Amino acid sequence: MTTTPIAFTGIDHVQIAVPEGGERACRDFYVGLLGLAEVERPFEAADRSFLWVRLGDQQIHFRCDAEFRPARLAHPGVLVDGLEALADRLAAAGHETTRADAVGPGRFHLRDPFGNRIEFLEAGSAAGAGRESQVHE
């Protein structure tokens, strides 16, 4: 076993699965409604995923899965400046959000069009700061 120190410095990306045929609905939701910036995929990734979006220095990659099942518990926690404006935008588009104030203030959960769980947290709030010491369910 090596004694060389290892430092984990962050997350580059997460991948979210969608059902086959869900490419347009996925792009409409994440790029169109949420307003995430689409990133050009490298040629070598073209057959593995259909959409990459950027959130600050991180990315979410989307890939179709023939045996798709929505992620009911596993979820990314996305930091947002303007959480309430996002909640209003989602409500106006007919998407239900679930406040998560029992876990901490300034956050809510949402199901994407495929049933995948996404959590949004207000950047700079108690919900989005000091995460090293938080216990999260």
Short mmCIF file of C-alpha atoms in Angstrom, two decimals:
data_model
loop_
_atom_site.label_atom_id
_atom_site.label_comp_id
_atom_site.label_asym_id
_atom_site.label_seq_id
_atom_site.Cartn_x
_atom_site.Cartn_y
_atom_site.Cartn_z
CA MET A 1 0.00 0.00 0.00
CA THR A 2 1.29 3.42 -0.92
CA THR A 3 1.69 6.21 1.62
CA THR A 4 1.57 8.96 -0.98
CA PRO A 5 -1.08 11.49 0.08
CA ILE A 6 -4.16 11.71 -2.10
CA ALA A 7 -6.33 14.82 -2.29
CA PHE A 8 -9.83 14.71 -3.74
CA THR A 9 -10.43 18.21 -5.07
CA GLY A 10 -14.00 18.22 -6.34
CA ILE A 11 -16.46 16.70 -8.76
CA ASP A 12 -16.01 17.21 -12.49
CA HIS A 13 -19.41 15.85 -13.53
CA VAL A 14 -22.31 13.60 -12.66
CA GLN A 15 -24.34 11.59 -15.14
CA ILE A 16 -28.12 11.40 -15.16
CA ALA A 17 -29.96 8.68 -17.06
CA VAL A 18 -33.09 9.31 -19.09
CA PRO A 19 -35.31 6.84 -20.97
CA GLU A 20 -34.61 6.14 -24.61
CA GLY A 21 -36.42 8.70 -26.73
CA GLY A 22 -36.21 11.33 -23.97
CA GLU A 23 -33.52 13.45 -25.59
CA ARG A 24 -35.76 16.32 -26.67
CA ALA A 25 -37.70 16.49 -23.39
CA CYS A 26 -34.40 16.42 -21.50
CA ARG A 27 -32.92 19.29 -23.51
CA ASP A 28 -36.19 21.27 -23.27
CA PHE A 29 -36.20 20.92 -19.48
CA TYR A 30 -32.54 21.36 -18.54
CA VAL A 31 -31.50 23.86 -21.23
CA GLY A 32 -34.83 25.45 -22.16
CA LEU A 33 -36.59 25.74 -18.80
CA LEU A 34 -33.74 25.71 -16.29
CA GLY A 35 -31.45 27.72 -18.56
CA LEU A 36 -28.33 25.57 -18.15
CA ALA A 37 -25.62 26.15 -20.75
CA GLU A 38 -25.08 23.30 -23.19
CA VAL A 39 -21.45 22.21 -23.58
CA GLU A 40 -20.05 20.77 -26.79
CA ARG A 41 -19.25 17.11 -26.27
CA PRO A 42 -15.91 15.73 -27.43
CA PHE A 43 -16.15 13.51 -30.50
CA GLU A 44 -15.16 10.41 -28.54
CA ALA A 45 -18.16 10.86 -26.21
CA ALA A 46 -20.72 11.26 -28.99
CA ASP A 47 -21.94 7.67 -28.78
CA ARG A 48 -22.14 7.58 -24.97
CA SER A 49 -24.12 10.66 -24.02
CA PHE A 50 -26.34 13.09 -25.89
CA LEU A 51 -26.24 16.25 -23.75
CA TRP A 52 -23.71 17.92 -21.48
CA VAL A 53 -24.55 21.07 -19.50
CA ARG A 54 -22.35 23.31 -17.36
CA LEU A 55 -23.05 24.51 -13.82
CA GLY A 56 -20.14 26.73 -12.78
CA ASP A 57 -17.05 24.52 -12.97
CA GLN A 58 -19.03 21.28 -12.96
CA GLN A 59 -21.09 19.49 -15.58
CA ILE A 60 -24.05 17.15 -15.82
CA HIS A 61 -23.98 14.56 -18.60
CA PHE A 62 -27.18 12.92 -19.83
CA ARG A 63 -27.37 9.48 -21.37
CA CYS A 64 -30.28 7.33 -22.56
CA ASP A 65 -30.76 4.01 -20.82
CA ALA A 66 -32.82 1.19 -22.35
CA GLU A 67 -33.50 -0.12 -18.83
CA PHE A 68 -34.16 3.32 -17.33
CA ARG A 69 -35.47 3.67 -13.79
CA PRO A 70 -35.66 7.13 -12.24
CA ALA A 71 -33.26 7.99 -9.44
CA ARG A 72 -35.69 8.29 -6.52
CA LEU A 73 -33.12 8.97 -3.79
CA ALA A 74 -29.77 9.56 -5.48
CA HIS A 75 -29.58 13.15 -6.69
CA PRO A 76 -27.26 16.04 -7.45
CA GLY A 77 -27.47 19.08 -5.18
CA VAL A 78 -27.30 22.14 -7.42
CA LEU A 79 -26.28 25.54 -6.01
CA VAL A 80 -28.36 28.43 -7.35
CA ASP A 81 -28.23 32.22 -7.02
CA GLY A 82 -31.93 33.09 -7.06
CA LEU A 83 -33.56 29.99 -5.62
CA GLU A 84 -36.99 31.58 -5.16
CA ALA A 85 -37.00 32.91 -8.74
CA LEU A 86 -36.22 29.38 -9.93
CA ALA A 87 -39.05 27.96 -7.80
CA ASP A 88 -41.42 30.55 -9.32
CA ARG A 89 -40.27 29.70 -12.86
CA LEU A 90 -40.78 25.99 -12.26
CA ALA A 91 -44.23 26.53 -10.72
CA ALA A 92 -45.28 28.72 -13.66
CA ALA A 93 -44.26 25.87 -15.99
CA GLY A 94 -46.35 23.39 -13.96
CA HIS A 95 -43.54 21.63 -12.08
CA GLU A 96 -44.11 20.80 -8.42
CA THR A 97 -41.31 21.48 -5.96
CA THR A 98 -40.96 20.05 -2.46
CA ARG A 99 -39.42 22.26 0.22
CA ALA A 100 -36.68 20.56 2.22
CA ASP A 101 -36.64 22.94 5.17
CA ALA A 102 -36.52 20.03 7.64
CA VAL A 103 -33.01 19.34 6.32
CA GLY A 104 -32.14 23.04 6.27
CA PRO A 105 -33.44 26.36 4.94
CA GLY A 106 -33.02 27.51 1.37
CA ARG A 107 -33.52 24.28 -0.57
CA PHE A 108 -36.12 22.30 -2.47
CA HIS A 109 -36.42 19.08 -4.42
CA LEU A 110 -37.87 18.58 -7.86
CA ARG A 111 -38.53 15.63 -10.15
CA ASP A 112 -37.38 16.12 -13.72
CA PRO A 113 -39.73 15.01 -16.55
CA PHE A 114 -38.48 11.43 -16.10
CA GLY A 115 -38.84 11.24 -12.31
CA ASN A 116 -35.18 11.83 -11.43
CA ARG A 117 -34.74 13.74 -8.18
CA ILE A 118 -32.83 17.05 -8.27
CA GLU A 119 -32.12 19.23 -5.24
CA PHE A 120 -31.61 22.99 -5.55
CA LEU A 121 -29.90 24.97 -2.78
CA GLU A 122 -29.49 28.73 -2.44
CA ALA A 123 -25.81 29.49 -2.99
CA GLY A 124 -24.28 31.32 -0.04
CA SER A 125 -27.11 30.38 2.34
CA ALA A 126 -26.79 28.05 5.30
CA ALA A 127 -27.99 25.32 2.93
CA GLY A 128 -25.21 25.95 0.44
CA ALA A 129 -22.42 26.81 2.87
CA GLY A 130 -20.54 24.79 5.43
CA ARG A 131 -21.42 21.53 3.75
CA GLU A 132 -18.44 19.76 5.28
CA SER A 133 -20.26 19.48 8.60
CA GLN A 134 -23.79 18.77 7.35
CA VAL A 135 -25.43 15.38 7.56
CA HIS A 136 -27.73 14.85 4.60
CA GLU A 137 -30.35 12.18 4.00
#
